[in-house]
CSV table of C-alpha atoms in Angstrom, one decimal:
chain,number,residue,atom,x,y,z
A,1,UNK,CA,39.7,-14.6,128.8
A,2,UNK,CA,43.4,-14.7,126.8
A,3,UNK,CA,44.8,-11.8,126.7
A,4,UNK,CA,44.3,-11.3,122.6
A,5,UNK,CA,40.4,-10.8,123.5
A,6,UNK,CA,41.4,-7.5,125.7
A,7,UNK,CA,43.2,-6.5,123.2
A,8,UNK,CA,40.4,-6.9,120.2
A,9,UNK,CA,37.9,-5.3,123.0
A,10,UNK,CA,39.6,-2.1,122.8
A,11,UNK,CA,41.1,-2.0,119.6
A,12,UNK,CA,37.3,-2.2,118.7
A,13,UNK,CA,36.2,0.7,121.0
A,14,UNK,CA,39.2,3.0,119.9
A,15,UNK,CA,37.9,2.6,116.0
A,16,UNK,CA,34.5,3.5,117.3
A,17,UNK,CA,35.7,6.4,118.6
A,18,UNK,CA,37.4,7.1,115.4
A,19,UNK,CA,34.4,6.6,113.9
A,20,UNK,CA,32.9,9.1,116.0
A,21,UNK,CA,30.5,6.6,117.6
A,22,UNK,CA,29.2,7.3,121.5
A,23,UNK,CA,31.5,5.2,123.9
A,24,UNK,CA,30.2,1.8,125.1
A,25,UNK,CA,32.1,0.0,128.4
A,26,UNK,CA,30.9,-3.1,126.7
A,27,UNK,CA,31.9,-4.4,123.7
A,28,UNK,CA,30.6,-7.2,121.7
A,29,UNK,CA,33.1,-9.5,120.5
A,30,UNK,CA,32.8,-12.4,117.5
A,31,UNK,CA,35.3,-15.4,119.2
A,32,UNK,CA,36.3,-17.7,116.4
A,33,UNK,CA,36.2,-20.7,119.2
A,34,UNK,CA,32.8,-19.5,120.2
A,35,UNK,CA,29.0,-20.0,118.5
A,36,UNK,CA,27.7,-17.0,120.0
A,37,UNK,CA,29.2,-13.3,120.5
A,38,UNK,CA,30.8,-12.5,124.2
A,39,UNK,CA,30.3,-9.1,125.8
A,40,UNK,CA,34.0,-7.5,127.1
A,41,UNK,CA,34.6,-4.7,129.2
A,42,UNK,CA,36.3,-1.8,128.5
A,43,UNK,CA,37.6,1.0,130.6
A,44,UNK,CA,37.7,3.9,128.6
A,45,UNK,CA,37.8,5.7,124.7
A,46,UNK,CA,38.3,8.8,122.7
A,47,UNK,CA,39.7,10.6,120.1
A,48,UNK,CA,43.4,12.2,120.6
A,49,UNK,CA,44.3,16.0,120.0
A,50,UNK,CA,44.0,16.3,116.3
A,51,UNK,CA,41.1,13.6,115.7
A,52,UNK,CA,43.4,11.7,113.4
A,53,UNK,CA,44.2,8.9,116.1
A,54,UNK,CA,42.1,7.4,118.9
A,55,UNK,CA,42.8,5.6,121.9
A,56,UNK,CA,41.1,3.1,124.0
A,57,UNK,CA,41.9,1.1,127.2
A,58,UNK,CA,41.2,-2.3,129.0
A,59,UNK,CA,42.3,-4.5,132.0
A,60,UNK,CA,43.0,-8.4,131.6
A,61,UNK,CA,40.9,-10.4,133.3
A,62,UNK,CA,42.3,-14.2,132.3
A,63,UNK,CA,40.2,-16.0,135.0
A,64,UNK,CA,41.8,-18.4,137.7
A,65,UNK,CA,45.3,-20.1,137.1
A,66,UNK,CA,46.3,-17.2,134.8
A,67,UNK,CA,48.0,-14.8,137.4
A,68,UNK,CA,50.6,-13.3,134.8
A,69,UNK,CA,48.2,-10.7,133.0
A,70,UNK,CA,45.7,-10.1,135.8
A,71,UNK,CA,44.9,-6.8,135.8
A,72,UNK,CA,47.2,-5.5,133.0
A,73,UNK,CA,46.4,-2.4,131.7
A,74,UNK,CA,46.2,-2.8,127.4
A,75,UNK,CA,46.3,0.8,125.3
A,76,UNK,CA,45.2,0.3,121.9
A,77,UNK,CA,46.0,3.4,119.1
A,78,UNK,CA,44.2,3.3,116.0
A,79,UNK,CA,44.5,5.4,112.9
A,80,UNK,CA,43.5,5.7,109.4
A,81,UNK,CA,45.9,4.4,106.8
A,82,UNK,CA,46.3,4.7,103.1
A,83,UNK,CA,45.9,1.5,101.5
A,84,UNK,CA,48.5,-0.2,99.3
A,85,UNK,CA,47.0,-2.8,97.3
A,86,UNK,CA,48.3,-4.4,94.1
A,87,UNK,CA,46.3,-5.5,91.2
A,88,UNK,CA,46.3,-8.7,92.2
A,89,UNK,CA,45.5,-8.3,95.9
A,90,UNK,CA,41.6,-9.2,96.9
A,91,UNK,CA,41.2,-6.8,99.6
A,92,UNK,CA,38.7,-8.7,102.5
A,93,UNK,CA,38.9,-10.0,106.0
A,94,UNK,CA,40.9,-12.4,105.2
A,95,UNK,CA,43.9,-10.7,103.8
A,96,UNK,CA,46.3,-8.6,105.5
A,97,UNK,CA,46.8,-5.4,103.3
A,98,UNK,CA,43.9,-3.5,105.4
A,99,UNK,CA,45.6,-3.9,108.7
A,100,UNK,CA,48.7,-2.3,110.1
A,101,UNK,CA,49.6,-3.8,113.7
A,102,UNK,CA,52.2,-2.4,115.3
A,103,UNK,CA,54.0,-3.5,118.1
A,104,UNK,CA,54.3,-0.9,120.7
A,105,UNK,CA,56.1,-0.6,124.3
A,106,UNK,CA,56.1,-4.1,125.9
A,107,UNK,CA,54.6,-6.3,123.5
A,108,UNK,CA,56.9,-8.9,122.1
A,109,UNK,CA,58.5,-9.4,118.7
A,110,UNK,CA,60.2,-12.0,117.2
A,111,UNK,CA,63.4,-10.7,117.5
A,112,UNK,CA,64.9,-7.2,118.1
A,113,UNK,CA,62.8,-5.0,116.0
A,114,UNK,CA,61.0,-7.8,114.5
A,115,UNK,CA,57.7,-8.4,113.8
A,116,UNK,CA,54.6,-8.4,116.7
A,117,UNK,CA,54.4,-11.5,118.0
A,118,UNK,CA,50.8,-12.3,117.1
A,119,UNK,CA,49.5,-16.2,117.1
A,120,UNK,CA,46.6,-17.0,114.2
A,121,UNK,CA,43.8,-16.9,116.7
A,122,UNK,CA,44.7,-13.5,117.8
A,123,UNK,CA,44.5,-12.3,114.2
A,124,UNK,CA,41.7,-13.4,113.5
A,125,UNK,CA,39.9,-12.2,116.5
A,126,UNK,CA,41.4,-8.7,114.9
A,127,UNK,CA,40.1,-9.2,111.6
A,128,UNK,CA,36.9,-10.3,112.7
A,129,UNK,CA,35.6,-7.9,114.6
A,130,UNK,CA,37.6,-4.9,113.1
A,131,UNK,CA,37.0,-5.5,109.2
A,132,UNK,CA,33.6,-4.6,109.1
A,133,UNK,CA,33.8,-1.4,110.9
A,134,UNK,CA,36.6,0.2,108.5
A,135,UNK,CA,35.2,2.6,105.6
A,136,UNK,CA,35.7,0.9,102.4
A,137,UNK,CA,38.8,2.2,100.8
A,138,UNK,CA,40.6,2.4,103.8
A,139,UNK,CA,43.3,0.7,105.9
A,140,UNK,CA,43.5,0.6,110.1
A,141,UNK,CA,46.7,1.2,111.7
A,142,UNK,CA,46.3,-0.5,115.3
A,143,UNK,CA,49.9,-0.3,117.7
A,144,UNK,CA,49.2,-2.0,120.9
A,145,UNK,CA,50.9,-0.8,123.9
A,146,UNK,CA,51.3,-2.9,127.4
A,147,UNK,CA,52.7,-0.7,129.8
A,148,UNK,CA,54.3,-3.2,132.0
A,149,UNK,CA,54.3,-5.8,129.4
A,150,UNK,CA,58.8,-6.1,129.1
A,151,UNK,CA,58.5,-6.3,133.3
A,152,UNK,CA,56.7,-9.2,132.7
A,153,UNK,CA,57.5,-10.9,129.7
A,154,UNK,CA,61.2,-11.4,132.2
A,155,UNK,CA,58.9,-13.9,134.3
A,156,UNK,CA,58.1,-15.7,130.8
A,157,UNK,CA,60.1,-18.1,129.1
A,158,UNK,CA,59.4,-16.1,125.8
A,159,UNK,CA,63.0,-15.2,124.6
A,160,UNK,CA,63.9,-18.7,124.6
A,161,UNK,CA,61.2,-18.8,121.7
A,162,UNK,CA,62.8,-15.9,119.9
A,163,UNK,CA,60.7,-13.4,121.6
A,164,UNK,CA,61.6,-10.5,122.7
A,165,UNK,CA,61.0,-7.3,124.4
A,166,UNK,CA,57.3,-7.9,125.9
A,167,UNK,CA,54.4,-9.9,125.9
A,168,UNK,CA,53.2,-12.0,122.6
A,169,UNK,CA,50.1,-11.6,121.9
A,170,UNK,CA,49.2,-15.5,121.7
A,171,UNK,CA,46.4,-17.8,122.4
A,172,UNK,CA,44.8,-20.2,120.6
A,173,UNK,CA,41.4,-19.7,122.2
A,174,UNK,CA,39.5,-17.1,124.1
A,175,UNK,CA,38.8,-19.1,127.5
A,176,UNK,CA,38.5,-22.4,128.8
A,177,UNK,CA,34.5,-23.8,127.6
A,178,UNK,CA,33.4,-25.4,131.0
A,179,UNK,CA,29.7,-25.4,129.4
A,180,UNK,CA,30.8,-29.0,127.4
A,181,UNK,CA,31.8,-31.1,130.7
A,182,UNK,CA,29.4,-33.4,132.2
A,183,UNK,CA,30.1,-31.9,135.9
A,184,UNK,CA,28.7,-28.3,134.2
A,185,UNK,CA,25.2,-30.7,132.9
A,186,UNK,CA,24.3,-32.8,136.0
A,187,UNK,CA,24.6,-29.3,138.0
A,188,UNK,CA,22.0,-27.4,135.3
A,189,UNK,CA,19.8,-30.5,135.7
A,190,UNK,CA,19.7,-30.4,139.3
A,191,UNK,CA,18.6,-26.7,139.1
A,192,UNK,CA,16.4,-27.4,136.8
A,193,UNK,CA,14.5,-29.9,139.5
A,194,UNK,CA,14.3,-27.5,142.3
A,195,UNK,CA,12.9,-24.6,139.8
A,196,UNK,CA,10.3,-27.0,138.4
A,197,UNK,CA,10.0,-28.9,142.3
A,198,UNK,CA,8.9,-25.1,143.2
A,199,UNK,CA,5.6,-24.5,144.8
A,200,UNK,CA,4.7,-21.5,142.7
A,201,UNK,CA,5.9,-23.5,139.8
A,202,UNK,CA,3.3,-22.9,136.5
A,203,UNK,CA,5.2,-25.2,134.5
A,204,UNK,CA,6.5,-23.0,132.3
A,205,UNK,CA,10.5,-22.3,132.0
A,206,UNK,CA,13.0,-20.8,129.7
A,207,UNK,CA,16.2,-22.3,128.4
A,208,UNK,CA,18.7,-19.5,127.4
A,209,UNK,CA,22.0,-20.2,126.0
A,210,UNK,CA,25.2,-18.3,127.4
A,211,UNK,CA,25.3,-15.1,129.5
A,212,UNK,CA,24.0,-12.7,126.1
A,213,UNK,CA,21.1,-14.8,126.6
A,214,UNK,CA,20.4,-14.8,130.1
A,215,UNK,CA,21.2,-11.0,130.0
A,216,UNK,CA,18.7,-10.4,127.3
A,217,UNK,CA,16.2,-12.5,128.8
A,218,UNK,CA,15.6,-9.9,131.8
A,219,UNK,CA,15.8,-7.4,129.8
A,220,UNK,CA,12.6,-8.4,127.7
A,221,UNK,CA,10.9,-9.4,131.1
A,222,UNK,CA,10.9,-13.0,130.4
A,223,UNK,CA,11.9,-13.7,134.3
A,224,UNK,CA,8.0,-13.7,135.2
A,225,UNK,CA,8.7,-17.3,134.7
A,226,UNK,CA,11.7,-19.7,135.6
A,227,UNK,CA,14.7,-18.8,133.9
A,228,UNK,CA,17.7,-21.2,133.9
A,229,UNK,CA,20.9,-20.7,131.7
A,230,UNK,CA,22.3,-23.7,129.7
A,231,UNK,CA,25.3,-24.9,128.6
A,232,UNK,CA,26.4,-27.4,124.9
A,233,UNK,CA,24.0,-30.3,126.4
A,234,UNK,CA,20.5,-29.0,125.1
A,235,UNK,CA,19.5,-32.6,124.0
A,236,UNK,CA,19.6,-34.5,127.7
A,237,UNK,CA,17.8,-30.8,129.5
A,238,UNK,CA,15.2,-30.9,127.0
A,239,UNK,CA,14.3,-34.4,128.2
A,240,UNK,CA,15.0,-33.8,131.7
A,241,UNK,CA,12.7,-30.8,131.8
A,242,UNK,CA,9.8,-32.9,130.4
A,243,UNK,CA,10.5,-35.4,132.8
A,244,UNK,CA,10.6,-32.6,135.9
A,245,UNK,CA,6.6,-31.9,134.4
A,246,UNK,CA,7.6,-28.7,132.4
A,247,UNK,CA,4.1,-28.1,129.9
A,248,UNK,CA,5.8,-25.3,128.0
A,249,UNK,CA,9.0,-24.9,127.5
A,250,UNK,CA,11.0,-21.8,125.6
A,251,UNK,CA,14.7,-22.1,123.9
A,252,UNK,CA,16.2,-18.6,123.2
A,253,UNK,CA,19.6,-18.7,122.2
A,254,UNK,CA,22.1,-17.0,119.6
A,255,UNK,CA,20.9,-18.0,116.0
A,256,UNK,CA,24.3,-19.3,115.5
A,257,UNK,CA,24.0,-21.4,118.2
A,258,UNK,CA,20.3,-22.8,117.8
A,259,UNK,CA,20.7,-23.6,114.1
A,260,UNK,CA,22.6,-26.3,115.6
A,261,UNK,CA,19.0,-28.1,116.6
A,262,UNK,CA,17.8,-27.5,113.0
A,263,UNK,CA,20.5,-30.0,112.0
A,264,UNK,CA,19.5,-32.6,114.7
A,265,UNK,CA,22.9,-31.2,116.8
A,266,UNK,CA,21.8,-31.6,120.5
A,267,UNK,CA,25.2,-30.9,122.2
A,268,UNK,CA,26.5,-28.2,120.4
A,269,UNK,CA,30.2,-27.6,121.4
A,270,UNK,CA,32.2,-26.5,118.3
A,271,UNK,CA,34.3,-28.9,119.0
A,272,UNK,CA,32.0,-31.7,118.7
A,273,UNK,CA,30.0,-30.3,115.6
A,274,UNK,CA,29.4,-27.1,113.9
A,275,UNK,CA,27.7,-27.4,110.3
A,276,UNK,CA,25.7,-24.1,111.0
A,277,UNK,CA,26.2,-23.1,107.2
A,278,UNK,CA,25.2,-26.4,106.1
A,279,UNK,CA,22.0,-26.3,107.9
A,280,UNK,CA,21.1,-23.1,106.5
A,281,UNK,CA,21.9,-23.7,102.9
A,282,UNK,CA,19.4,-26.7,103.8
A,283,UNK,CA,16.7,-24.4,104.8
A,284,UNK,CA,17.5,-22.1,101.8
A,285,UNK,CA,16.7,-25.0,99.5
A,286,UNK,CA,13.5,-26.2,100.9
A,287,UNK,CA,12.6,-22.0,100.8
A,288,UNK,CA,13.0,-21.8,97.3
A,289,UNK,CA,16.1,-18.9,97.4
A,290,UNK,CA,17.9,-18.8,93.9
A,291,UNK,CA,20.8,-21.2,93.3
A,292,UNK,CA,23.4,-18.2,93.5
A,293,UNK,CA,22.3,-17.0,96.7
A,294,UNK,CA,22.3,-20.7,97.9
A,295,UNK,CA,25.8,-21.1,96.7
A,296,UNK,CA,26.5,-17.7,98.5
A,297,UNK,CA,25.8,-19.0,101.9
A,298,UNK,CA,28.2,-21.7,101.6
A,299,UNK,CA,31.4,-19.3,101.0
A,300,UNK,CA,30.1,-16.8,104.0
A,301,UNK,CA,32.7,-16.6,107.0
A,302,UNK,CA,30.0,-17.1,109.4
A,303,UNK,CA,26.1,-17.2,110.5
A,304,UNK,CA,26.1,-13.5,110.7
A,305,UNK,CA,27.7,-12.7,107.4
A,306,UNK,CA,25.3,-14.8,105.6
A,307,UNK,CA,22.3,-13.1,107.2
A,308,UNK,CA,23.6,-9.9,106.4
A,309,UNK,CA,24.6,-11.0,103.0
A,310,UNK,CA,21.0,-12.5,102.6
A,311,UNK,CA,19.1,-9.3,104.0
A,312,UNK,CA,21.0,-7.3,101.6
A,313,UNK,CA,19.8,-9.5,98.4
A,314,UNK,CA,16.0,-10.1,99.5
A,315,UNK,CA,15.2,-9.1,103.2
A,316,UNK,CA,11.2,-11.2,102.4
A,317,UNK,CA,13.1,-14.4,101.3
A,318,UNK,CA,15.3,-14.4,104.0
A,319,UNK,CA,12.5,-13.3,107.0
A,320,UNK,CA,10.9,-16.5,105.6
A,321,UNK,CA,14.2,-18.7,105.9
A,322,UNK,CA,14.8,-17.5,109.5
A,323,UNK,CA,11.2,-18.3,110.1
A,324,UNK,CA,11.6,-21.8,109.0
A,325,UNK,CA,14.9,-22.2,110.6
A,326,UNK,CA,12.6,-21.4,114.1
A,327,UNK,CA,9.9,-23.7,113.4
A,328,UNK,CA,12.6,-26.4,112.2
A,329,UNK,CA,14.2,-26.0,115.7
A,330,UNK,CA,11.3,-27.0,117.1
A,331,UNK,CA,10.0,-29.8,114.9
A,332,UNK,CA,13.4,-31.1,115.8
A,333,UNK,CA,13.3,-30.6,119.6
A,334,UNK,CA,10.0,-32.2,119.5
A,335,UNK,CA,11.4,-35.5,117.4
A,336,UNK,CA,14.6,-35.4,119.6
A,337,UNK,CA,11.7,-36.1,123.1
A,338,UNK,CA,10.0,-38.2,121.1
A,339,UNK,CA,12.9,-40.6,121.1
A,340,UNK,CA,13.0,-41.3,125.1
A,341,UNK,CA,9.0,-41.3,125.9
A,342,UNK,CA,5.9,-39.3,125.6
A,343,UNK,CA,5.2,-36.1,127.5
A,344,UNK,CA,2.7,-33.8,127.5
A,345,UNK,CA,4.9,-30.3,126.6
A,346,UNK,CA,5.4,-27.7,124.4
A,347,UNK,CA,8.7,-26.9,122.7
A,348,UNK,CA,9.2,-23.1,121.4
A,349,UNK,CA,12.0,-21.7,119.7
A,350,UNK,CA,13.5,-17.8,119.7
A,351,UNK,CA,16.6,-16.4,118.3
A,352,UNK,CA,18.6,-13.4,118.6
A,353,UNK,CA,21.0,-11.6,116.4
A,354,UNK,CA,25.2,-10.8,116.8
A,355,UNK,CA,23.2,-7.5,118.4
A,356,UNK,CA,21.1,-9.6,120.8
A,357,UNK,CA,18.0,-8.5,118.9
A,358,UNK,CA,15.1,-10.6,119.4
A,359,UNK,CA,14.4,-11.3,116.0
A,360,UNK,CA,12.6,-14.4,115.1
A,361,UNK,CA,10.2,-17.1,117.1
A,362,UNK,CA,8.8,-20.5,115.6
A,363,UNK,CA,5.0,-21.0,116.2
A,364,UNK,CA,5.4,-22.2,119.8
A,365,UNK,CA,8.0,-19.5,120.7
A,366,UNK,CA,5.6,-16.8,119.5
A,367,UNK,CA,2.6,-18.0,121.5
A,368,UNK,CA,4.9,-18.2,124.4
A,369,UNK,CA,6.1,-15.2,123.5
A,370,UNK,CA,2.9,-13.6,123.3
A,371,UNK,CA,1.8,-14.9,126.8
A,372,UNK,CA,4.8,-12.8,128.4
A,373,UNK,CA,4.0,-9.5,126.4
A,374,UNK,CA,6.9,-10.1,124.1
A,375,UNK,CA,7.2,-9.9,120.4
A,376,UNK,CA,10.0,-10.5,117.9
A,377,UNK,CA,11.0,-7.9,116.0
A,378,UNK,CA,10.4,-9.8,112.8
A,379,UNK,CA,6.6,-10.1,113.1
A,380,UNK,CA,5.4,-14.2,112.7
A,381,UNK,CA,4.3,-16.2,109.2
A,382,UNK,CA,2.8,-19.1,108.5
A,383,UNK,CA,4.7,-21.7,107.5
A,384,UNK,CA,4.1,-25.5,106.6
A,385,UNK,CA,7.2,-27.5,107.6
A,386,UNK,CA,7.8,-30.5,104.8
């Protein structure tokens, strides 16, 4: 992980803590290179003498070949702020007016008492997972501090950009994605073979996507049966699980990721295809939402402001559209198969929220479901797919 996603991880536990919210080690970030949200550590949070300012800290973990900022400790000091907005301002998460940053002791600055040194991606990391935690009416004051960031910012070639004084705060991504190369694929096929080659094997399996759905996958008890985590290549492990003699098989994943097979996505790297919003305005029209709300969904910044937008405006309409959006993933799974031969198997769909709430199952995925003692939270309906 750069080292922007550190500092988003504790900026967002020191507003918590502002907000007077119990401390969590773990937070839940929104990547804007990433379809589904990332859990972060976080060493520690709380509110400063006074309660008018709050504090939190992390430790940069940027993975192999990135030696720099390994273990470098990141304070983040937050603070309510007046807002100055002019009549002509449209205060969102998009605009700048709401959010102070400050650069503090060893971050870098364009210039000798210049501006942070902040790339795009790092901002909008901020803004994304910042915005909808501030009170409306207000503005967030955020200085980030890096203790021994001037020490080494001097092993940089920074000032020979203009940057001086510390560490920028660059990045144009949050890690390297591994789970798109074709090395990461033939390895998740060949695990899939020895889970299904097993002799206590029932032929049943889940598919989850990423590590928030592995993690919630044992947490709901859904290890009774094969597990395996996946990668972007959904299409060629659906096939090779029916060819490995899997009966009945489960795909949970992030909604924002699995919407992707609603579309007739089956690699689903952002950088090969997105079109998540697209899809879903699809399966607003063949649900019968109101034009407005349809137009709505098109202008949301992601998968999760839509739902929440949607939930707020008819939660009914939209527990049918998520429904639909399940069963679609299947229908599709099943068509996708279809295409390289005939198999005997079950395809069933489940999707969890940006809070890895289990929420919603197609028809399959709730049988499946059911078999493991598991139900969403959004209780099944009947639906007739056109």
């Amino acid at each position: 992980m750069t080292l922007p996603v550190w500092v988003a991880a504790a900026a967002r536990a020191a507003t918590e803590a502002l907000l007077g919210r119990p401390f969590s080690a773990s937070q839940l970030l929104e990547l804007p290179d990433r379809d589904e949200p990332f859990a972060v550590s976080v060493t520690s949070a709380a509110v400063l003498a006074g309660g008018e300012q709050a504090l939190a800290i992390s430790h940069c973990d940027p993975g192999p070949g990135l030696d720099l900022t390994r273990g470098l400790e990141i304070w983040v000091f937050v603070q309510w702020q007046e807002l100055v907005v002019g009549v002509d301002d449209e205060l969102n998460v998009h605009s700048e007016a709401w959010l102070n940053l400050v650069a503090g002791k060893g971050v870098g600055t364009l210039g000798s008492g210049g501006e942070a040194c902040v790339s795009r991606f790092a901002r909008e990391l901020l803004s994304r997972n910042l915005y909808p935690l501030v009170p409306s009416g207000r503005g967030l004051q955020l200085e980030v501090v890096l203790p021994r960031g001037r020490d080494l910012a001097a092993r940089t070639s920074n000032a020979a950009f203009g940057v001086v004084d510390g560490l920028a705060l660059i990045g144009t991504q949050a890690d390297v994605q591994v789970s798109a190369s074709p090395d990461q694929l033939q390895q998740t096929i060949e695990q899939l073979r020895r889970q299904s080659a097993a002799s206590d094997f029932c032929g049943a399996m889940t598919l989850v996507i990423g590590e928030n759905g592995l993690d919630l996958a044992r947490q709901l008890g859904l290890a009774a049966q094969p597990l395996l985590k996946i990668g972007n290549w959904l299409g060629p492990v659906i096939v090779a699980a029916a060819e490995a003699g899997v009966e009945q098989l489960l795909l949970l994943g992030y909604h924002g990721k699995l919407v992707k097979l609603a579309g007739g996505i089956f690699h689903t790297h952002h950088h090969l295809a997105d079109g998540r919003l697209e899809v879903l305005a699809a399966m607003a029209v063949r649900e019968g939402l109101p034009l407005d709300l349809i137009r709505q969904l098109g202008q949301a910044d992601s998968m999760e402001a839509a739902l929440k937008m949607l939930e707020a405006q008819d939660p009914e309409l939209v527990r049918k559209l998520w429904y639909r959006l399940a069963a679609t993933v299947e229908h599709r799974s099943a068509a996708y198969l279809a295409r390289y031969g005939s198999w005997s198997i079950a395809i069933g769909a489940a999707l969890f929220d940006r809070q890895r709430r289990l929420r919603w199952a197609g028809p399959q995925g709730s049988q499946q479901l059911a078999v493991l003692g598991v139900t969403p939270e959004d209780s099944p309906i009947s639906l007739s797919l056109p």
